Tab-separated table of N, CA and C in Angstrom:
chain	number	residue	atom	x	y	z
A	1	UNK	N	100.522	137.514	149.262
A	1	UNK	CA	100.134	138.966	150.388
A	1	UNK	C	99.596	139.905	149.195
A	2	UNK	N	98.992	140.864	150.024
A	2	UNK	CA	98.233	141.960	149.107
A	2	UNK	C	99.382	142.792	148.150
A	3	UNK	N	100.448	142.763	148.832
A	3	UNK	CA	101.143	144.086	148.028
A	3	UNK	C	101.404	143.829	146.919
A	4	UNK	N	101.707	142.323	146.798
A	4	UNK	CA	102.276	141.930	145.366
A	4	UNK	C	101.285	142.203	144.224
A	5	UNK	N	99.841	141.936	145.034
A	5	UNK	CA	98.583	142.107	143.476
A	5	UNK	C	98.648	143.599	143.757
A	6	UNK	N	98.740	144.474	144.698
A	6	UNK	CA	98.578	145.801	144.672
A	6	UNK	C	99.989	146.364	143.253
A	7	UNK	N	101.326	145.981	143.687
A	7	UNK	CA	102.339	146.551	142.908
A	7	UNK	C	102.263	145.967	141.449
A	8	UNK	N	101.194	144.796	141.241
A	8	UNK	CA	101.493	144.265	140.096
A	8	UNK	C	100.377	145.247	139.464
A	9	UNK	N	99.441	145.678	139.820
A	9	UNK	CA	98.284	146.231	139.549
A	9	UNK	C	99.015	147.659	138.918
A	10	UNK	N	99.845	148.217	139.954
A	10	UNK	CA	100.475	149.429	139.428
A	10	UNK	C	100.637	149.491	138.390
A	11	UNK	N	102.026	148.299	138.513
A	11	UNK	CA	102.799	148.188	137.019
A	11	UNK	C	101.864	148.393	135.606
A	12	UNK	N	101.262	146.961	136.050
A	12	UNK	CA	99.756	147.018	134.792
A	12	UNK	C	99.253	148.193	134.411
A	13	UNK	N	98.977	149.347	135.499
A	13	UNK	CA	98.311	150.389	134.707
A	13	UNK	C	99.240	151.243	134.100
A	14	UNK	N	100.531	151.608	135.036
A	14	UNK	CA	101.650	152.432	134.887
A	14	UNK	C	101.943	152.573	133.472
A	15	UNK	N	102.986	150.951	132.883
A	15	UNK	CA	103.284	150.551	131.788
A	15	UNK	C	102.496	151.784	130.791
A	16	UNK	N	101.535	151.327	130.650
A	16	UNK	CA	100.811	151.790	129.191
A	16	UNK	C	100.605	153.729	129.098
A	17	UNK	N	100.107	153.772	130.902
A	17	UNK	CA	100.135	155.157	131.118
A	17	UNK	C	101.247	155.791	130.513
A	18	UNK	N	102.722	155.354	130.721
A	18	UNK	CA	103.851	156.106	130.271
A	18	UNK	C	104.276	156.418	128.684
A	19	UNK	N	103.408	155.270	127.919
A	19	UNK	CA	103.516	155.367	127.032
A	19	UNK	C	103.155	156.499	126.123
A	20	UNK	N	102.240	157.413	127.100
A	20	UNK	CA	101.565	158.934	126.549
A	20	UNK	C	102.694	159.953	126.759
A	21	UNK	N	103.819	159.525	127.264
A	21	UNK	CA	104.535	160.748	128.242
A	21	UNK	C	105.522	161.420	126.767
A	22	UNK	N	105.842	162.204	126.595
A	22	UNK	CA	106.741	163.633	125.623
A	22	UNK	C	107.996	161.967	125.100
A	23	UNK	N	107.615	161.933	123.656
A	23	UNK	CA	109.077	161.449	123.239
A	23	UNK	C	110.243	161.661	123.634
A	24	UNK	N	110.656	162.947	123.962
A	24	UNK	CA	111.561	163.961	124.200
A	24	UNK	C	112.301	163.509	125.770
A	25	UNK	N	111.221	163.002	126.687
A	25	UNK	CA	111.823	162.420	127.990
A	25	UNK	C	111.731	161.163	127.770
A	26	UNK	N	111.221	160.306	126.982
A	26	UNK	CA	111.632	158.945	127.307
A	26	UNK	C	113.046	158.218	128.052
A	27	UNK	N	113.913	158.662	127.843
A	27	UNK	CA	115.280	158.258	127.866
A	27	UNK	C	115.672	158.979	129.252
A	28	UNK	N	114.717	160.095	129.775
A	28	UNK	CA	115.136	160.388	130.996
A	28	UNK	C	114.283	160.172	132.304
A	29	UNK	N	113.040	160.985	132.363
A	29	UNK	CA	112.337	161.156	133.726
A	29	UNK	C	111.357	159.848	133.287
A	30	UNK	N	111.089	159.612	132.279
A	30	UNK	CA	110.199	158.319	132.057
A	30	UNK	C	110.834	156.847	132.482
A	31	UNK	N	112.166	157.303	131.898
A	31	UNK	CA	112.868	155.337	132.269
A	31	UNK	C	113.023	155.453	134.046
A	32	UNK	N	113.371	156.946	134.326
A	32	UNK	CA	113.596	156.982	136.046
A	32	UNK	C	112.165	156.200	136.603
A	33	UNK	N	111.619	157.327	136.134
A	33	UNK	CA	109.862	156.258	136.605
A	33	UNK	C	109.530	155.095	136.887
A	34	UNK	N	109.687	154.385	135.561
A	34	UNK	CA	109.788	152.991	135.330
A	34	UNK	C	110.452	152.107	136.208
A	35	UNK	N	111.654	152.351	136.280
A	35	UNK	CA	113.154	151.819	136.980
A	35	UNK	C	112.582	152.105	138.614
A	36	UNK	N	111.672	153.123	139.101
A	36	UNK	CA	111.815	153.216	140.283
A	36	UNK	C	110.281	152.134	140.619
A	37	UNK	N	109.254	152.206	139.538
A	37	UNK	CA	108.397	151.208	140.085
A	37	UNK	C	108.674	150.208	139.840
A	38	UNK	N	109.593	149.210	138.941
A	38	UNK	CA	109.943	148.235	138.806
A	38	UNK	C	111.010	148.118	140.232
A	39	UNK	N	111.923	148.810	140.330
A	39	UNK	CA	112.839	148.682	141.854
A	39	UNK	C	112.077	148.215	142.818
A	40	UNK	N	110.767	148.715	143.125
A	40	UNK	CA	110.004	148.836	143.931
A	40	UNK	C	109.515	146.772	143.947
A	41	UNK	N	109.194	146.847	143.266
A	41	UNK	CA	108.665	145.408	143.045
A	41	UNK	C	109.487	144.475	143.204
A	42	UNK	N	110.949	144.547	142.349
A	42	UNK	CA	111.918	143.743	142.823
A	42	UNK	C	112.427	143.679	144.418
A	43	UNK	N	112.630	144.836	144.925
A	43	UNK	CA	112.768	144.733	146.131
A	43	UNK	C	111.926	144.364	147.011
A	44	UNK	N	110.853	144.490	146.672
A	44	UNK	CA	109.468	143.229	147.663
A	44	UNK	C	109.908	141.978	147.450
A	45	UNK	N	110.232	141.340	145.993
A	45	UNK	CA	110.356	140.291	145.862
A	45	UNK	C	111.347	139.647	146.433
A	46	UNK	N	112.243	140.385	146.887
A	46	UNK	CA	113.649	139.719	147.345
A	46	UNK	C	113.886	139.731	148.751
A	47	UNK	N	112.736	141.176	149.129
A	47	UNK	CA	112.721	141.122	150.740
A	47	UNK	C	111.776	139.342	151.190
A	48	UNK	N	110.765	138.894	150.246
A	48	UNK	CA	109.923	137.871	150.501
A	48	UNK	C	110.959	136.649	150.440
A	49	UNK	N	111.948	136.723	149.618
A	49	UNK	CA	112.819	135.451	150.141
A	49	UNK	C	114.080	135.467	150.960
A	50	UNK	N	113.960	136.733	152.079
A	50	UNK	CA	115.077	136.765	153.156
A	50	UNK	C	113.904	136.706	154.353
A	51	UNK	N	114.714	136.622	155.769
A	51	UNK	CA	114.197	136.811	156.690
A	51	UNK	C	115.250	137.950	157.454
A	52	UNK	N	114.795	138.076	158.802
A	52	UNK	CA	115.745	139.105	159.600
A	52	UNK	C	116.065	140.328	158.959
A	53	UNK	N	117.305	140.967	159.224
A	53	UNK	CA	117.977	142.062	159.241
A	53	UNK	C	117.538	142.246	157.281
A	54	UNK	N	117.882	141.423	156.548
A	54	UNK	CA	118.273	141.247	155.316
A	54	UNK	C	116.850	141.204	154.701
A	55	UNK	N	115.549	141.470	155.389
A	55	UNK	CA	114.669	141.418	155.019
A	55	UNK	C	114.444	142.878	155.299
A	56	UNK	N	114.616	143.282	156.021
A	56	UNK	CA	114.486	144.968	156.483
A	56	UNK	C	115.092	145.806	155.782
A	57	UNK	N	116.531	145.346	155.596
A	57	UNK	CA	117.179	146.271	154.078
A	57	UNK	C	116.239	145.915	152.997
A	58	UNK	N	115.650	145.040	152.803
A	58	UNK	CA	115.090	145.030	151.356
A	58	UNK	C	113.634	145.876	151.447
A	59	UNK	N	112.882	146.021	152.374
A	59	UNK	CA	112.006	146.335	152.659
A	59	UNK	C	112.449	148.212	152.188
A	60	UNK	N	113.792	148.258	153.477
A	60	UNK	CA	113.838	149.698	153.184
A	60	UNK	C	114.399	150.156	151.620
A	61	UNK	N	114.598	149.649	150.915
A	61	UNK	CA	115.005	149.873	149.734
A	61	UNK	C	113.800	149.950	149.011
A	62	UNK	N	112.859	148.924	149.151
A	62	UNK	CA	111.393	149.175	148.953
A	62	UNK	C	111.069	150.412	148.658
A	63	UNK	N	111.244	151.031	150.423
A	63	UNK	CA	110.686	152.431	150.857
A	63	UNK	C	111.084	153.501	149.619
A	64	UNK	N	112.518	153.427	149.770
A	64	UNK	CA	112.854	154.295	148.736
A	64	UNK	C	112.552	154.168	147.514
A	65	UNK	N	112.467	153.080	146.990
A	65	UNK	CA	111.821	153.189	145.701
A	65	UNK	C	110.463	153.527	145.306
A	66	UNK	N	109.818	153.340	146.189
A	66	UNK	CA	108.387	154.040	146.785
A	66	UNK	C	108.749	155.368	146.359
A	67	UNK	N	109.526	155.819	147.166
A	67	UNK	CA	109.763	157.547	147.597
A	67	UNK	C	109.808	158.199	146.576
A	68	UNK	N	110.905	157.754	145.096
A	68	UNK	CA	111.268	157.999	144.156
A	68	UNK	C	110.023	158.049	143.348
A	69	UNK	N	108.966	156.959	143.013
A	69	UNK	CA	108.424	156.739	142.138
A	69	UNK	C	107.073	157.872	142.516
A	70	UNK	N	106.916	158.324	143.882
A	70	UNK	CA	105.896	159.020	144.197
A	70	UNK	C	106.419	160.636	143.927
A	71	UNK	N	107.772	160.943	143.833
A	71	UNK	CA	108.215	162.356	143.179
A	71	UNK	C	107.919	162.193	141.501
A	72	UNK	N	108.413	161.112	140.763
A	72	UNK	CA	108.161	160.981	139.358
A	72	UNK	C	106.943	161.208	138.853
A	73	UNK	N	105.910	160.633	139.564
A	73	UNK	CA	104.401	160.820	139.461
A	73	UNK	C	103.887	162.211	139.626
A	74	UNK	N	104.514	163.030	140.769
A	74	UNK	CA	104.412	163.802	141.090
A	74	UNK	C	104.736	164.737	139.798
A	75	UNK	N	105.467	164.709	139.539
A	75	UNK	CA	105.973	165.618	138.449
A	75	UNK	C	105.807	165.464	137.081
A	76	UNK	N	105.206	163.947	136.578
A	76	UNK	CA	104.306	164.021	135.795
A	76	UNK	C	103.131	164.893	135.519
A	77	UNK	N	102.003	164.863	136.890
A	77	UNK	CA	101.348	165.145	136.700
A	77	UNK	C	101.397	166.256	136.434
A	78	UNK	N	102.332	167.411	137.406
A	78	UNK	CA	102.635	168.860	137.202
A	78	UNK	C	102.808	169.367	135.437
A	79	UNK	N	103.708	168.684	134.883
A	79	UNK	CA	104.006	168.696	133.618
A	79	UNK	C	102.566	168.223	132.641
A	80	UNK	N	101.544	167.907	133.295
A	80	UNK	CA	100.485	167.385	132.447
A	80	UNK	C	100.616	166.018	131.920
A	81	UNK	N	101.853	165.233	131.993
A	81	UNK	CA	102.260	164.050	131.164
A	81	UNK	C	100.346	163.441	131.688
A	82	UNK	N	100.226	163.855	132.966
A	82	UNK	CA	99.278	162.554	133.464
A	82	UNK	C	98.108	163.622	134.121
A	83	UNK	N	96.899	163.337	133.545
A	83	UNK	CA	95.424	164.062	133.955
A	83	UNK	C	95.432	163.711	135.346
A	84	UNK	N	94.257	164.952	136.161
A	84	UNK	CA	94.633	164.860	137.404
A	84	UNK	C	93.753	163.735	137.554
A	85	UNK	N	92.799	162.936	137.101
A	85	UNK	CA	92.409	161.542	137.398
A	85	UNK	C	93.346	160.755	137.270
A	86	UNK	N	94.121	160.627	136.325
A	86	UNK	CA	94.877	159.658	136.321
A	86	UNK	C	95.964	159.861	137.516
A	87	UNK	N	96.563	161.032	137.819
A	87	UNK	CA	97.647	161.106	139.026
A	87	UNK	C	96.408	160.662	140.366
A	88	UNK	N	95.187	160.849	140.330
A	88	UNK	CA	94.739	160.442	141.779
A	88	UNK	C	94.494	159.516	141.837
A	89	UNK	N	94.512	158.091	140.718
A	89	UNK	CA	94.342	156.926	140.834
A	89	UNK	C	95.828	156.396	141.124
A	90	UNK	N	96.841	156.774	140.644
A	90	UNK	CA	98.024	156.253	140.428
A	90	UNK	C	98.635	156.413	141.922
A	91	UNK	N	98.174	157.660	142.543
A	91	UNK	CA	98.469	158.311	144.127
A	91	UNK	C	97.451	156.960	145.351
A	92	UNK	N	96.641	157.084	144.407
A	92	UNK	CA	95.445	156.043	145.472
A	92	UNK	C	96.163	154.718	145.868
A	93	UNK	N	96.398	154.050	144.370
A	93	UNK	CA	97.704	152.547	144.537
A	93	UNK	C	98.397	152.860	144.786
A	94	UNK	N	99.686	153.897	144.860
A	94	UNK	CA	100.673	154.054	145.778
A	94	UNK	C	100.614	154.132	147.314
A	95	UNK	N	99.474	154.882	147.798
A	95	UNK	CA	99.255	155.359	149.130
A	95	UNK	C	98.953	154.010	149.770
A	96	UNK	N	97.880	152.905	148.787
A	96	UNK	CA	98.295	151.685	149.287
A	96	UNK	C	98.926	150.678	149.073
A	97	UNK	N	100.051	151.086	148.235
A	97	UNK	CA	101.471	150.478	148.469
A	97	UNK	C	102.103	150.654	149.661
A	98	UNK	N	102.290	152.002	150.272
A	98	UNK	CA	102.758	152.155	150.904
A	98	UNK	C	101.892	152.123	152.533
A	99	UNK	N	101.018	151.867	152.647
A	99	UNK	CA	100.509	151.097	153.721
A	99	UNK	C	100.999	150.150	153.670
A	100	UNK	N	100.368	149.335	153.000
A	100	UNK	CA	100.805	147.620	152.879
A	100	UNK	C	102.312	147.407	153.515
A	101	UNK	N	103.840	148.330	152.908
A	101	UNK	CA	104.966	148.154	153.076
A	101	UNK	C	104.919	148.701	154.492
A	102	UNK	N	104.713	149.628	155.636
A	102	UNK	CA	104.824	150.338	156.211
A	102	UNK	C	104.244	149.184	157.302
A	103	UNK	N	103.656	148.568	157.168
A	103	UNK	CA	102.542	147.476	157.936
A	103	UNK	C	103.846	146.326	157.562
A	104	UNK	N	104.283	145.976	156.578
A	104	UNK	CA	105.191	144.967	156.859
A	104	UNK	C	106.716	145.132	157.451
A	105	UNK	N	107.070	146.342	157.245
A	105	UNK	CA	108.373	146.877	157.437
A	105	UNK	C	107.750	146.682	159.451
A	106	UNK	N	106.861	147.173	159.855
A	106	UNK	CA	106.444	147.078	161.356
A	106	UNK	C	106.575	145.826	161.849
A	107	UNK	N	105.829	144.932	161.593
A	107	UNK	CA	106.267	143.712	162.139
A	107	UNK	C	107.342	142.796	161.174
A	108	UNK	N	108.015	143.353	160.857
A	108	UNK	CA	109.595	143.033	160.732
A	108	UNK	C	110.520	143.455	161.475
A	109	UNK	N	110.461	144.871	162.032
A	109	UNK	CA	111.852	145.304	162.871
A	109	UNK	C	111.937	144.600	164.106
A	110	UNK	N	113.011	144.948	164.377
A	110	UNK	CA	113.402	144.020	165.507
A	110	UNK	C	112.815	144.373	166.709
């Protein structure tokens, strides 16, 4: 499924990009950003292994992780940890993952 490829690409881009974030915030905001991205992927993997209501619940968890990821990316851009170009790139990837996730949720809901 394309959502797995897109989230893998997002993680592949995000992990090295976060290495340039200020050292003072590595154990707080940076960890929360990466945790949200990894939680998103893990929830998608878990949803893929389930059916029915259990899948819908995991997809909701993925949606929550995606919302947290958006927040931390906006903060990183506001604090100039990401350039405007980097932020646009990340936002485009996140938006695509959001569309794919929304579609999956739509076909999964009762």
